[in-house]
Amino acid sequence: MLGHDEVSLCIIDDIKSVVDGLTMLDWEHEGVTVAGAASNGEDGLELVLREKPDIVITDIRMPRMDGLTMLRELLEANLACKVILISSYTDFDYAKEAVRLGAFDYVVKPFTEEEIVEAVRK
């Protein structure tokens, strides 16, 4: 993403180590700023509506609101952000529903730093 305008990113996952790991990546090198993080779908939706990031990385299965429901809410709000869903669930139905709803990408946990950075670069 070097050479482009600064891109903002929100991270939403109920597993603290995932949020911490994603937050600690060298996003600055990629021209990305982490606008915020949340640990459940409801707080994540609030964060995204407030910050209006360019990219959202969110888990599918979370307390209070799952990632697919959050994606539906973001679509209804007409936010122009790209959503990358992450999940330890390799169930094809989740991926199919994510694509149907307009998710930009779907990355299966555990993922490598390269896999998640590549998804953001796209």
JSON list of C-alpha atoms in Angstrom, two decimals, residues 21-22 25 27 57-58 84-86 105-108 111-122:
[
{"chain": "A", "resi": 21, "resn": "GLY", "atom": "CA", "xyz": [-1.29, -9.67, 17.64]},
{"chain": "A", "resi": 22, "resn": "LEU", "atom": "CA", "xyz": [-3.05, -7.84, 14.81]},
{"chain": "A", "resi": 25, "resn": "LEU", "atom": "CA", "xyz": [1.82, -5.76, 13.24]},
{"chain": "A", "resi": 27, "resn": "TRP", "atom": "CA", "xyz": [0.92, -1.47, 9.82]},
{"chain": "A", "resi": 57, "resn": "ILE", "atom": "CA", "xyz": [-10.96, -7.07, 10.21]},
{"chain": "A", "resi": 58, "resn": "THR", "atom": "CA", "xyz": [-13.54, -8.96, 12.25]},
{"chain": "A", "resi": 84, "resn": "ILE", "atom": "CA", "xyz": [-12.14, -9.00, 6.02]},
{"chain": "A", "resi": 85, "resn": "LEU", "atom": "CA", "xyz": [-13.74, -11.80, 8.03]},
{"chain": "A", "resi": 86, "resn": "ILE", "atom": "CA", "xyz": [-11.52, -14.06, 10.11]},
{"chain": "A", "resi": 105, "resn": "ASP", "atom": "CA", "xyz": [-12.02, -11.51, 2.00]},
{"chain": "A", "resi": 106, "resn": "TYR", "atom": "CA", "xyz": [-12.25, -14.47, 4.37]},
{"chain": "A", "resi": 107, "resn": "VAL", "atom": "CA", "xyz": [-9.15, -15.62, 6.26]},
{"chain": "A", "resi": 108, "resn": "VAL", "atom": "CA", "xyz": [-9.12, -18.82, 8.32]},
{"chain": "A", "resi": 111, "resn": "PHE", "atom": "CA", "xyz": [-3.38, -17.29, 9.91]},
{"chain": "A", "resi": 112, "resn": "THR", "atom": "CA", "xyz": [0.13, -16.05, 9.35]},
{"chain": "A", "resi": 113, "resn": "GLU", "atom": "CA", "xyz": [1.17, -12.41, 9.46]},
{"chain": "A", "resi": 114, "resn": "GLU", "atom": "CA", "xyz": [1.75, -12.60, 5.71]},
{"chain": "A", "resi": 115, "resn": "GLU", "atom": "CA", "xyz": [-1.79, -13.90, 5.04]},
{"chain": "A", "resi": 116, "resn": "ILE", "atom": "CA", "xyz": [-3.51, -11.10, 6.96]},
{"chain": "A", "resi": 117, "resn": "VAL", "atom": "CA", "xyz": [-1.22, -8.37, 5.60]},
{"chain": "A", "resi": 118, "resn": "GLU", "atom": "CA", "xyz": [-1.81, -9.66, 2.07]},
{"chain": "A", "resi": 119, "resn": "ALA", "atom": "CA", "xyz": [-5.59, -9.52, 2.61]},
{"chain": "A", "resi": 120, "resn": "VAL", "atom": "CA", "xyz": [-5.25, -5.90, 3.75]},
{"chain": "A", "resi": 121, "resn": "ARG", "atom": "CA", "xyz": [-2.99, -5.03, 0.80]},
{"chain": "A", "resi": 122, "resn": "LYS", "atom": "CA", "xyz": [-5.65, -6.30, -1.62]}
]
